[in-house]
Amino acid sequence: MLIRKPNRLIDEKSPYLLQHAYNPVDWYPWGAEAFFKARVEDKPIFLSIGYSSCHWCHVMERESFENPALADLLNQHFVSIKVDREERPDVDEIYISAVQLMAGHAGWPLSVFLTPDGYPFYGGTYYPPQVFAEVLARVASVWRTNRGQVLAAATELKTELEQLVAMRHQSLRGARSPEVFRAYKAQMLEGYDPLFGGFGGAPKFPPSTALPVLLTLGGEWDDNECAGIALLTMTAMALGGIFDHIGGGFHRYSTDERWLLPHFEKMLYDNAQLGWAYAHAYALTGDEFYADIAVRTLDWMLREMRLPEGAFASALDADTPEGEGHYYTWTEREIYDILPRDEADLFCKVYQIQPEGNYHDEATRRQTGRNIPHLLLPLESHAEQLGIPLEALEERLRDIRARLLVARQTRHAPARDDKALTDWNGLAIWAFAYAADALEAHRERYTQAAREAAEFIWQQMRDSSGRLLHRYRDGEASIPAYLSDYACYGMGLMELYSLTLAPQWLERAVAIADQMIERFHDREYGGFFTTDPAHDLLIMPVKSYQDRAMPSGNGAAVQFLAALGAALTIDDPQRSEQYAQLAAETLDSCWGILQRAPTAGDSLLYGYLQLEGETMTPPDMQVPTPDFGDEDAEEGPVRVSIVPMPEGLLVQFDIDEGWHINSSQATGERAPTVVEVSTDLPLRLGAPIWMPPTQIQAGSEVIEGYTGMAQALVPVLEIGGEGGEDGFARIFVRYQPCTDTECGLPVERVYLLPLSLRPQE
């Protein structure tokens, strides 16, 4: 039996680094020892950055870092350093920025080649093993034979990086103005997907940092367009496969534009921010749909991410031995083996479970035979179709989902990264404390969750001098905290104080704020650095204004200081003014960035709303909006258009000559044509009224269907409210284009149509 000798990573605490402890690569952790070795042996450094739940990080490990030949290349020609980006976000920020400059894109695993002094000169992301071998050989050769070219490239890149990462120049400054929100809205609308919600195409990420801004503009400034963008995106995500309908919580991102097929890892920071957002959407609208998603997300965090000490773990992996996502997906047979037939029939109908599977493999585009539970329409529409009360349907589905969850828990579960990070836990505290106030039925247990996590960080994640530490695992807290740790923990403390009014949380927030200012404030240029001098070996200071998957350090700092300043207005007006002024100066220090690219700084803008929103005069928020349109631009023999009419919505199918679609009553192998409509407006809609089908000769049989044109009117049966409301209708259509001799696969489309209700006279 082969017994491998561990490398130096065996002494680390990070689950990600420990995954690599038995690689044949002679890995070093980030530290002075590795850089000293590189200088003494005159070797370049290979820096690999990843995280425990990263699918392609695991792939590159299996293909390359477990490969003895590639390990020999690395060990002979390089000093290899492995970094967990969640432990060292400062290192990640510098080198991912470098790869973005060199390659135009970046991601994880991040693969960067450095001089012995730490300056990058070449890099990329995931490399297949054959390509990786070529890259290693080429870099090693250039290092030996053309050192001057390498050092020149590193020097040139250093200059660009200092502009991008250090952020210490006067051109960034500006005078803050509410006009930025008009530009922000216009930029958001430019990227908005009116059919499926979210922004851009595939892959599509939850806009976690944007939702607080959009919901606040919608709620406090009565901007229905901003509210609609947020709420429709949140609805689409909650219906899609990116939401875990069985166990709750959101996966990392969707590989498609429809939110159906996710990359299956689950991150604490995503779910904390989304739990807050859905609770806020409920507070804004009173719609129980958003409350339900908030509760199922936060309850997943309590069930699967909470550590015995009260803090929260970082992530769940995407992979299991059976393959990525296997834990979360189902065959139709598995559903029928677990549930009674009538319950299985109901679940499969509502959650789109198909015998052949309901999604294609991302790489091969082949049907998988497995299903991702998801909804095409909210449960209200299904209840209407089934002719049962919504409450009865929800109760049945809750019971079904609970039984499927029990069955799922017998499978190989994804690995959990059980380190606790201060900033991610700060976001969790913020979410639970806010939800405790917004969701009264869950107030006690969510308050307890927030309180216990906040207490754990205060008691267990500070050093002997009272300064915060970044990471806790296996009874040990370590790594000096970053700006985001102080700021996000401070956000959580302030939300907890707002909820309970217990003075200890405010007192601790003041102590945290004062330490944050002392350690990170840039007194010359304004704003805050990501790190303090306790972090060594960085090639330059780092200052982050741009949000990624969570608020930037400076954005979180502005929010924290704004909340703290507001809380101290009466009891300590002098200190209140100091904190508010520092928040304002931080905004001014980067206002040039926000003027050029306002959507890059969601968290800064949300902090601006917190700081001055009550006294701010909203600008004219009317901006040119993209044409949502009724015309369907997809190619094919059938085109769909939707026309609002006084009687309801008219859905029209224009069909090319030589083609037909089936009637709404088709059975067997012929898919019926389906139209389903839901809306967030106070409308009661009836079942579609179809124009009469015609007799069509299809091969040897005569069927009922439509040629040339088909129409269905979805009638408005009742209008509630007083009118004057804006909203959207979501229209789902399914049709099967056929010729006389053969039929194509059924086509499914979802349309979002803006509607306005006029005041009743």
PDB file of C-alpha atoms in Angstrom, residues 9 53 88 99 102 152 181 185 191 278 352 384 404 481 486-487 506 555 587 603 612 618 641 700 720 761:
ATOM      1  CA  LEU A   9      -0.109  22.204   4.149  1.00  0.00           C
ATOM      2  CA  SER A  53     -16.330  24.591  -2.663  1.00  0.00           C
ATOM      3  CA  ARG A  88      -6.430  35.690   2.430  1.00  0.00           C
ATOM      4  CA  VAL A  99      -4.701  38.232 -14.065  1.00  0.00           C
ATOM      5  CA  MET A 102      -3.086  40.277 -18.258  1.00  0.00           C
ATOM      6  CA  ALA A 152      10.246  44.151 -17.415  1.00  0.00           C
ATOM      7  CA  PHE A 181     -28.864  57.282  -8.456  1.00  0.00           C
ATOM      8  CA  LYS A 185     -30.797  53.229 -12.467  1.00  0.00           C
ATOM      9  CA  GLY A 191     -28.042  45.276 -18.293  1.00  0.00           C
ATOM     10  CA  TYR A 278     -36.228  38.445   0.787  1.00  0.00           C
ATOM     11  CA  GLN A 352     -41.397  20.033 -13.619  1.00  0.00           C
ATOM     12  CA  GLU A 384     -55.937  27.687  -9.556  1.00  0.00           C
ATOM     13  CA  LEU A 404     -37.805  14.217   0.120  1.00  0.00           C
ATOM     14  CA  ALA A 481      -8.794  40.656  10.678  1.00  0.00           C
ATOM     15  CA  TYR A 486     -14.589  44.926  11.204  1.00  0.00           C
ATOM     16  CA  ALA A 487     -17.145  46.527   8.902  1.00  0.00           C
ATOM     17  CA  LEU A 506     -23.830  49.450  20.732  1.00  0.00           C
ATOM     18  CA  GLY A 555     -18.947  49.933   1.224  1.00  0.00           C
ATOM     19  CA  LEU A 587     -17.761  58.283  -0.168  1.00  0.00           C
ATOM     20  CA  SER A 603     -22.721  48.826  -1.168  1.00  0.00           C
ATOM     21  CA  GLU A 612     -28.239  60.953   3.967  1.00  0.00           C
ATOM     22  CA  PRO A 618     -34.354  62.627  -4.914  1.00  0.00           C
ATOM     23  CA  SER A 641     -46.768  38.348 -29.288  1.00  0.00           C
ATOM     24  CA  SER A 700     -52.185   9.416 -41.627  1.00  0.00           C
ATOM     25  CA  GLY A 720     -58.824  44.869  -6.749  1.00  0.00           C
ATOM     26  CA  GLU A 761     -63.513  56.317 -12.090  1.00  0.00           C
TER      27      GLU A 761
END
